[in-house]
Coordinates of N, CA, C and O in Angstrom, one line a residue:
M1 N -24.0 17.9 -3.0 CA -24.5 17.2 -2.1 C -25.1 15.8 -2.8 O -25.6 15.9 -4.1
G2 N -25.2 14.8 -2.2 CA -25.5 13.5 -2.8 C -26.4 12.7 -1.9 O -27.0 13.2 -1.1
A3 N -26.8 11.8 -2.7 CA -27.9 10.9 -2.1 C -27.1 9.6 -1.5 O -26.4 8.9 -2.3
I4 N -26.9 9.4 -0.2 CA -26.2 8.1 0.4 C -27.4 7.1 0.1 O -28.4 7.1 0.4
Q5 N -26.7 5.9 -0.4 CA -27.4 4.6 -0.8 C -27.3 3.8 0.6 O -26.3 3.7 1.0
Q6 N -28.4 2.8 0.7 CA -28.3 1.9 1.6 C -27.5 0.7 1.1 O -27.8 0.2 0.1
P7 N -26.4 0.4 2.0 CA -25.5 -0.7 1.2 C -26.2 -1.9 1.2 O -27.0 -2.4 2.0
T8 N -25.9 -2.7 0.5 CA -26.4 -4.2 0.2 C -25.3 -5.0 1.1 O -24.3 -4.8 1.3
R9 N -25.7 -6.2 1.7 CA -25.0 -7.2 2.1 C -23.9 -7.5 1.2 O -22.7 -8.0 1.6
A10 N -24.3 -7.6 -0.1 CA -23.3 -8.0 -1.1 C -22.0 -7.0 -1.2 O -20.7 -7.2 -1.8
M11 N -22.1 -6.1 -0.8 CA -21.2 -4.8 -0.9 C -20.1 -4.8 0.3 O -19.4 -3.9 0.3
G12 N -20.4 -5.7 1.2 CA -19.4 -6.0 2.5 C -19.2 -4.4 3.0 O -20.1 -3.9 3.4
P13 N -17.9 -4.1 3.2 CA -17.4 -2.7 3.9 C -17.6 -1.4 3.1 O -17.2 -0.4 3.4
Y14 N -18.2 -1.5 2.0 CA -18.5 -0.5 0.9 C -20.0 0.1 1.0 O -20.9 -0.4 1.5
A15 N -19.9 1.5 0.8 CA -21.0 2.3 0.8 C -20.8 3.4 -0.3 O -19.7 3.9 -0.5
V16 N -22.0 3.4 -0.9 CA -21.9 4.7 -1.9 C -22.9 5.9 -1.8 O -23.9 6.0 -1.1
E17 N -22.3 7.0 -2.0 CA -23.1 8.1 -2.3 C -23.1 8.7 -3.5 O -22.2 9.1 -4.4
I18 N -24.3 8.9 -4.2 CA -24.7 9.2 -5.6 C -24.5 10.9 -5.7 O -25.3 11.5 -4.8
R19 N -23.9 11.2 -6.7 CA -23.9 12.7 -7.1 C -24.4 12.8 -8.6 O -24.8 11.8 -9.0
S20 N -24.4 13.9 -9.0 CA -24.7 14.0 -10.5 C -23.9 13.6 -11.6 O -24.4 13.0 -12.5
E21 N -22.5 13.8 -11.3 CA -21.8 13.4 -12.3 C -20.6 12.4 -11.8 O -20.0 11.9 -12.6
S22 N -20.7 12.2 -10.5 CA -19.9 11.1 -9.9 C -20.3 10.7 -8.6 O -21.6 10.9 -8.3
F23 N -19.7 9.8 -8.1 CA -19.9 9.1 -6.8 C -19.0 9.0 -5.9 O -17.9 8.8 -6.3
Y24 N -19.3 8.9 -4.8 CA -18.2 8.5 -3.8 C -18.6 7.3 -3.2 O -19.6 6.5 -3.0
L25 N -17.1 6.5 -3.2 CA -17.4 5.1 -2.9 C -16.4 5.2 -1.3 O -15.2 5.5 -1.4
T26 N -17.1 4.6 -0.2 CA -16.4 4.6 1.0 C -16.0 3.1 1.5 O -17.2 2.5 1.4
R27 N -15.0 3.0 2.0 CA -14.8 1.6 2.6 C -14.6 1.9 4.0 O -13.7 2.5 4.5
T28 N -15.2 1.1 5.0 CA -15.0 1.0 6.2 C -14.2 0.1 6.8 O -13.6 -0.9 5.9
E29 N -13.8 -0.1 7.7 CA -12.7 -1.1 8.4 C -11.6 -1.1 7.6 O -11.2 -2.0 7.3
A30 N -11.0 0.1 7.1 CA -10.1 0.4 6.4 C -8.6 0.4 6.7 O -7.6 0.6 6.2
E31 N -8.6 -0.3 8.0 CA -7.3 -0.5 8.7 C -6.4 -1.3 7.8 O -5.0 -1.4 7.9
V32 N -7.0 -2.2 6.9 CA -6.1 -3.2 6.2 C -5.9 -2.5 4.7 O -5.4 -3.2 3.9
C33 N -6.1 -1.3 4.4 CA -5.8 -0.6 3.3 C -4.7 0.3 3.4 O -4.4 0.9 4.5
T34 N -4.3 0.9 2.0 CA -3.3 1.9 2.3 C -3.7 2.8 1.0 O -4.5 2.4 0.1
A35 N -3.3 4.0 1.1 CA -3.3 5.1 0.1 C -1.9 5.6 -0.4 O -1.5 6.7 0.2
P36 N -0.9 5.0 -1.1 CA 0.1 5.6 -1.4 C 0.2 6.8 -1.8 O 1.5 7.5 -1.8
N37 N -0.8 7.2 -2.7 CA -0.9 8.7 -3.2 C -2.5 9.1 -3.4 O -3.1 8.1 -3.1
R38 N -2.6 10.2 -3.9 CA -3.9 10.7 -3.8 C -4.9 9.9 -5.1 O -6.0 10.1 -5.2
H39 N -4.0 9.2 -6.0 CA -4.6 8.5 -7.0 C -4.7 7.1 -7.1 O -4.8 6.3 -7.9
E40 N -4.3 6.3 -5.8 CA -4.2 5.0 -5.8 C -4.8 4.5 -4.3 O -4.3 5.3 -3.3
A41 N -5.2 3.3 -4.2 CA -5.6 2.9 -3.2 C -5.2 1.3 -3.3 O -5.2 0.8 -4.3
V42 N -4.8 0.7 -2.1 CA -4.6 -0.7 -2.0 C -5.5 -1.3 -1.0 O -5.5 -1.0 0.2
V43 N -6.2 -2.2 -1.5 CA -7.2 -2.9 -0.9 C -7.1 -4.4 -0.9 O -6.2 -5.0 -1.7
P44 N -7.8 -5.1 0.1 CA -7.5 -6.5 0.2 C -8.2 -7.1 -1.3 O -9.1 -6.6 -1.7
A45 N -7.3 -8.0 -1.7 CA -8.1 -8.7 -3.1 C -9.0 -9.2 -3.0 O -10.0 -9.3 -3.8
S46 N -9.6 -9.8 -1.7 CA -11.0 -10.1 -1.3 C -11.9 -9.2 -1.7 O -13.3 -9.6 -1.5
D47 N -11.7 -7.9 -1.8 CA -12.6 -6.9 -2.0 C -13.5 -6.9 -3.3 O -14.3 -6.1 -3.8
L48 N -12.8 -7.7 -4.5 CA -13.1 -7.8 -5.7 C -14.8 -7.8 -6.0 O -15.5 -7.0 -6.4
P49 N -15.4 -8.8 -5.4 CA -17.0 -8.9 -5.4 C -17.6 -7.8 -4.7 O -18.6 -7.4 -5.0
Y50 N -17.1 -7.3 -3.6 CA -17.7 -6.1 -3.0 C -17.7 -4.9 -3.9 O -18.7 -4.3 -4.1
L51 N -16.6 -4.6 -4.5 CA -16.4 -3.5 -5.4 C -17.4 -3.8 -6.7 O -18.3 -2.7 -7.0
A52 N -17.5 -5.0 -7.2 CA -18.5 -5.1 -8.1 C -19.9 -4.9 -7.6 O -20.6 -4.4 -8.5
A53 N -20.4 -5.2 -6.3 CA -21.6 -5.1 -6.1 C -21.9 -3.6 -6.0 O -23.0 -3.1 -6.4
A54 N -21.0 -3.0 -5.4 CA -21.1 -1.4 -5.3 C -21.2 -0.6 -6.7 O -22.0 0.3 -6.7
F55 N -20.5 -1.3 -7.6 CA -20.6 -0.5 -9.0 C -21.9 -1.1 -9.7 O -22.5 -0.4 -10.2
R56 N -22.4 -2.2 -9.3 CA -23.9 -2.3 -9.6 C -24.9 -1.6 -8.9 O -25.9 -1.1 -9.8
Q57 N -25.0 -1.2 -7.9 CA -25.6 -0.1 -7.1 C -25.7 1.1 -7.8 O -26.9 1.6 -8.1
V58 N -24.5 1.8 -8.2 CA -24.2 2.8 -8.8 C -25.0 2.8 -10.1 O -25.8 3.7 -10.6
S59 N -24.7 1.8 -10.9 CA -25.1 1.7 -12.4 C -26.7 1.7 -12.5 O -27.2 1.6 -13.5
S60 N -27.3 0.9 -11.4 CA -28.8 0.9 -11.2 C -29.6 2.1 -10.7 O -30.9 2.0 -11.0
H61 N -28.8 3.1 -10.5 CA -29.3 4.1 -9.9 C -29.9 5.0 -11.2 O -29.1 5.3 -11.9
K62 N -30.8 6.1 -10.8 CA -31.5 6.8 -11.9 C -30.5 7.8 -12.4 O -30.5 8.1 -13.6
A63 N -29.5 8.2 -11.5 CA -28.5 9.4 -11.8 C -27.6 8.8 -13.3 O -27.2 9.5 -14.1
W64 N -27.3 7.4 -13.0 CA -26.6 6.7 -14.1 C -27.5 6.7 -15.2 O -26.9 6.8 -16.2
R65 N -28.6 6.0 -14.8 CA -29.5 5.7 -16.1 C -29.7 7.1 -17.1 O -29.9 6.9 -18.3
L66 N -30.0 8.1 -16.3 CA -30.3 9.2 -17.1 C -29.2 9.8 -18.0 O -29.5 10.5 -19.1
R67 N -27.9 9.3 -17.8 CA -26.8 9.5 -18.6 C -26.6 11.1 -18.8 O -26.0 11.5 -19.9
E68 N -27.1 12.0 -18.0 CA -26.9 13.4 -18.4 C -25.3 13.8 -18.2 O -24.8 15.0 -18.9
W69 N -24.5 12.9 -17.9 CA -23.1 13.2 -17.7 C -22.4 12.3 -19.0 O -21.0 12.8 -19.2
A70 N -23.2 11.8 -19.7 CA -22.5 11.1 -20.9 C -21.8 11.8 -21.7 O -20.9 11.2 -22.6
D71 N -21.9 13.0 -22.1 CA -21.1 13.8 -23.3 C -19.7 14.4 -22.5 O -19.1 15.0 -23.5
G72 N -19.5 14.1 -21.4 CA -18.1 14.5 -20.9 C -17.0 13.8 -21.6 O -17.2 12.8 -22.5
D73 N -15.7 14.1 -21.3 CA -14.5 13.6 -21.9 C -13.8 13.1 -20.7 O -13.2 13.4 -19.9
P74 N -13.7 11.5 -20.7 CA -13.1 10.6 -19.8 C -11.6 11.0 -19.6 O -11.0 10.6 -18.7
S75 N -11.1 11.4 -20.7 CA -9.6 11.8 -20.6 C -9.2 13.1 -19.9 O -8.0 13.4 -19.5
D76 N -10.3 13.8 -19.7 CA -9.9 15.1 -18.9 C -10.1 14.9 -17.4 O -11.3 14.6 -16.9
T77 N -9.0 14.6 -16.7 CA -8.8 14.4 -15.1 C -8.4 15.6 -14.7 O -7.9 15.5 -13.2
S78 N -8.4 16.9 -15.2 CA -8.0 18.0 -14.4 C -8.9 18.4 -13.3 O -8.5 18.8 -12.4
W79 N -10.1 17.9 -13.2 CA -11.0 17.9 -11.9 C -10.4 17.2 -10.6 O -10.6 17.6 -9.5
A80 N -9.3 16.3 -10.9 CA -8.7 15.7 -9.8 C -7.3 16.3 -9.3 O -6.6 15.9 -8.4
L81 N -7.0 17.4 -10.0 CA -5.8 18.2 -9.5 C -6.2 18.6 -8.2 O -7.0 19.1 -7.4
P82 N -4.8 18.7 -7.2 CA -5.0 19.3 -5.8 C -5.4 20.6 -6.0 O -5.3 21.6 -6.8
L83 N -6.0 21.2 -5.0 CA -6.7 22.6 -4.8 C -5.6 23.6 -5.0 O -5.8 24.6 -5.6
D84 N -4.6 23.2 -4.3 CA -3.2 24.1 -4.4 C -2.6 24.3 -5.9 O -1.7 24.9 -6.2
G85 N -3.3 23.3 -6.7 CA -2.4 23.2 -8.0 C -1.1 22.5 -8.1 O -0.7 22.6 -9.3
E86 N -0.7 22.2 -6.9 CA 0.7 21.6 -6.9 C 0.3 20.0 -7.2 O -0.6 19.4 -6.5
G87 N 1.1 19.2 -8.0 CA 1.1 17.9 -8.2 C 0.4 17.6 -9.6 O -0.1 18.5 -10.4
E88 N 0.3 16.5 -10.0 CA -0.3 16.1 -11.2 C -1.7 15.3 -11.3 O -2.1 14.9 -10.2
A89 N -2.5 15.8 -12.3 CA -3.6 15.1 -12.6 C -3.3 13.5 -12.7 O -2.3 13.4 -13.4
P90 N -4.5 12.6 -12.4 CA -3.9 11.2 -12.6 C -4.2 10.8 -14.2 O -4.9 11.7 -15.0
A91 N -3.7 9.8 -14.5 CA -3.8 9.3 -15.7 C -5.3 9.0 -15.9 O -6.0 8.8 -15.0
A92 N -5.6 9.1 -17.4 CA -7.0 8.8 -17.7 C -7.4 7.6 -17.8 O -8.7 6.9 -17.7
S93 N -6.5 6.4 -17.6 CA -6.8 5.0 -17.7 C -6.4 4.4 -16.4 O -5.8 4.8 -15.7
W94 N -7.0 3.0 -16.1 CA -7.0 2.5 -15.0 C -5.7 1.5 -14.8 O -5.6 0.8 -15.9
E95 N -5.1 1.4 -13.8 CA -4.0 0.6 -13.5 C -4.5 -0.3 -12.3 O -4.5 0.1 -11.4
V96 N -4.8 -1.6 -12.6 CA -5.2 -2.4 -11.6 C -4.2 -3.7 -11.5 O -3.7 -4.2 -12.6
S97 N -3.5 -4.0 -10.4 CA -2.9 -5.3 -10.4 C -3.3 -6.0 -8.9 O -3.5 -5.4 -7.8
R98 N -2.5 -7.2 -9.0 CA -2.9 -7.9 -7.6 C -1.5 -8.7 -7.2 O -0.7 -9.1 -8.2
D99 N -1.3 -8.2 -5.9 CA 0.3 -8.9 -5.4 C -0.4 -9.7 -4.3 O -0.5 -9.1 -3.2
G100 N -0.3 -10.9 -4.4 CA -0.9 -12.0 -3.3 C -2.3 -11.5 -2.7 O -3.2 -11.5 -3.6
E101 N -2.3 -11.0 -1.7 CA -3.7 -10.9 -1.0 C -4.2 -9.3 -1.3 O -5.0 -8.7 -0.5
K102 N -3.2 -8.5 -2.0 CA -3.4 -7.1 -1.9 C -3.9 -6.9 -3.5 O -3.2 -7.2 -4.4
L103 N -4.7 -5.6 -3.6 CA -5.2 -5.3 -4.8 C -5.1 -3.9 -5.0 O -5.4 -3.1 -3.9
S104 N -4.0 -3.4 -6.0 CA -4.0 -1.9 -6.1 C -4.5 -1.4 -7.2 O -4.6 -2.0 -8.3
I105 N -5.3 -0.2 -7.0 CA -6.1 0.4 -8.0 C -5.5 2.0 -8.2 O -5.6 2.6 -7.2
R106 N -5.1 2.3 -9.4 CA -4.4 3.4 -9.5 C -5.4 4.2 -10.9 O -5.4 3.4 -12.0
G107 N -5.9 5.4 -10.9 CA -6.5 5.9 -11.8 C -7.1 7.1 -11.6 O -6.9 8.0 -10.7
P108 N -8.1 7.5 -12.7 CA -8.6 8.7 -12.5 C -9.9 9.0 -11.4 O -10.8 9.0 -11.6
W109 N -9.2 9.0 -10.2 CA -10.1 9.4 -8.9 C -9.1 10.0 -8.0 O -8.1 10.1 -8.4
I110 N -10.0 10.5 -7.1 CA -9.0 11.1 -5.9 C -9.6 10.2 -4.6 O -10.5 9.9 -4.3
V111 N -8.2 9.9 -4.0 CA -8.5 8.9 -2.8 C -8.1 9.7 -1.5 O -7.2 10.4 -1.3
F112 N -9.2 9.5 -0.5 CA -9.0 9.9 0.8 C -8.8 9.1 1.7 O -9.8 8.1 1.8
A113 N -7.7 9.1 2.6 CA -7.5 8.1 3.6 C -7.5 8.6 4.9 O -7.0 9.6 5.2
E114 N -8.4 8.1 5.7 CA -8.6 8.3 7.2 C -8.4 7.0 7.8 O -9.4 6.8 8.5
L115 N -7.2 6.5 7.6 CA -7.0 5.2 8.0 C -7.0 5.1 9.7 O -7.4 4.1 10.3
G116 N -6.8 6.2 10.3 CA -7.1 6.2 11.9 C -8.6 6.1 12.4 O -8.9 5.5 13.3
R117 N -9.4 6.5 11.4 CA -10.9 6.2 11.5 C -11.5 5.1 11.0 O -12.5 4.7 10.8
G118 N -10.7 4.4 10.3 CA -10.9 3.3 9.5 C -11.7 3.5 8.1 O -12.5 3.0 8.0
L119 N -11.3 4.6 7.5 CA -12.2 4.8 6.4 C -11.1 5.3 5.2 O -10.2 5.7 5.2
L120 N -11.6 4.8 3.9 CA -10.9 4.9 2.7 C -12.1 5.3 1.6 O -13.2 4.6 1.6
S121 N -12.0 6.6 1.3 CA -13.1 7.0 0.3 C -12.6 7.6 -1.0 O -11.1 8.1 -1.1
T122 N -13.2 7.4 -2.2 CA -12.8 8.0 -3.3 C -14.1 8.6 -3.9 O -15.2 8.5 -3.6
E123 N -13.6 9.6 -5.0 CA -14.7 10.0 -5.9 C -14.3 9.7 -7.2 O -13.3 9.7 -7.7
L124 N -15.3 9.1 -7.9 CA -15.3 8.5 -9.2 C -16.1 9.3 -10.2 O -17.5 9.3 -9.8
C125 N -15.8 9.8 -11.3 CA -16.9 10.2 -12.3 C -17.5 9.0 -13.0 O -16.8 8.1 -13.2
Y126 N -18.6 9.3 -13.4 CA -19.4 8.0 -13.8 C -18.7 7.7 -15.1 O -18.8 6.4 -15.7
L127 N -18.1 8.6 -16.0 CA -17.5 8.5 -17.2 C -16.4 7.4 -17.0 O -16.1 6.7 -18.1
N128 N -15.8 7.1 -16.0 CA -14.6 6.3 -15.6 C -15.1 5.0 -15.3 O -14.1 4.0 -15.0
L129 N -16.3 4.8 -14.7 CA -16.6 3.6 -14.0 C -16.7 2.5 -14.6 O -16.3 1.2 -14.5
T130 N -17.1 2.6 -16.1 CA -17.1 1.1 -16.8 C -15.9 0.8 -17.1 O -15.5 -0.6 -17.0
D131 N -14.9 1.4 -17.4 CA -13.4 1.0 -17.6 C -12.7 0.3 -16.3 O -12.2 -0.5 -16.3
L132 N -13.2 1.0 -15.1 CA -12.7 0.4 -13.8 C -13.2 -0.8 -13.6 O -12.5 -2.0 -13.4
D133 N -14.7 -1.0 -13.8 CA -15.2 -2.3 -13.7 C -14.8 -3.3 -14.5 O -14.4 -4.5 -14.1
E134 N -14.5 -3.2 -15.7 CA -13.9 -3.8 -16.7 C -12.6 -4.3 -16.3 O -12.2 -5.7 -16.4
A135 N -11.6 -3.5 -15.8 CA -10.4 -3.8 -15.5 C -10.3 -4.7 -14.2 O -9.5 -5.7 -14.3
L136 N -11.3 -4.4 -13.4 CA -11.3 -5.4 -12.1 C -11.9 -6.8 -12.7 O -11.3 -7.8 -12.1
K137 N -12.9 -6.9 -13.5 CA -13.2 -8.1 -13.9 C -12.3 -8.9 -14.5 O -12.2 -10.1 -14.4
A138 N -11.6 -8.1 -15.4 CA -10.4 -8.9 -16.2 C -9.5 -9.6 -15.2 O -8.7 -10.5 -15.2
L139 N -9.0 -8.6 -14.2 CA -8.1 -9.1 -13.2 C -8.7 -10.5 -12.4 O -7.9 -11.4 -12.1
D140 N -9.8 -10.3 -12.0 CA -10.6 -11.3 -11.4 C -10.6 -12.5 -12.4 O -10.4 -13.8 -11.7
S141 N -11.0 -12.4 -13.5 CA -11.0 -13.5 -14.4 C -9.6 -14.2 -14.5 O -9.4 -15.4 -14.5
E142 N -8.6 -13.4 -14.6 CA -7.3 -13.8 -14.9 C -6.7 -14.5 -13.7 O -6.1 -15.5 -13.7
A143 N -7.1 -14.3 -12.3 CA -6.8 -14.8 -11.1 C -7.5 -16.3 -11.1 O -7.0 -17.2 -10.7
A144 N -8.9 -16.2 -11.5 CA -9.5 -17.4 -11.3 C -9.0 -18.4 -12.3 O -9.1 -19.7 -12.3
A145 N -8.4 -18.0 -13.4 CA -8.0 -19.0 -14.4 C -6.4 -19.6 -14.0 O -6.1 -20.8 -14.5
H146 N -6.0 -19.2 -13.0 CA -4.6 -19.6 -12.3 C -5.0 -20.8 -11.4 O -5.3 -20.9 -10.6

């Protein structure tokens, strides 16, 4: 059970639910998104500032600041295996890329797509947030430089 946070205007279509060692990130109005597999999401590239704002909300929450999760191993992605044991665990590192107006994010998370309901949600371990945030910032900086 988690604590659903009040989204800020800067978060656009994203909302956050805080948990003890992870958080859920949900994008509404997700008809413009895809989920090619359980560890990848494709969202509009214009979502970069919204994601940054959502991550700021997470890192400002007391669950993050207490860092009770900080002794974990970010390379252990076994928690993301399918319940039936079929399939692979995701890579421990993030792969982010931009193709025109689309942003592809692949890494140590689980992506749930209910595109018919306009929802795309993910679960991220706090251990993996800083690396994802840095990868997205680097991609944004690279795009701004061109």
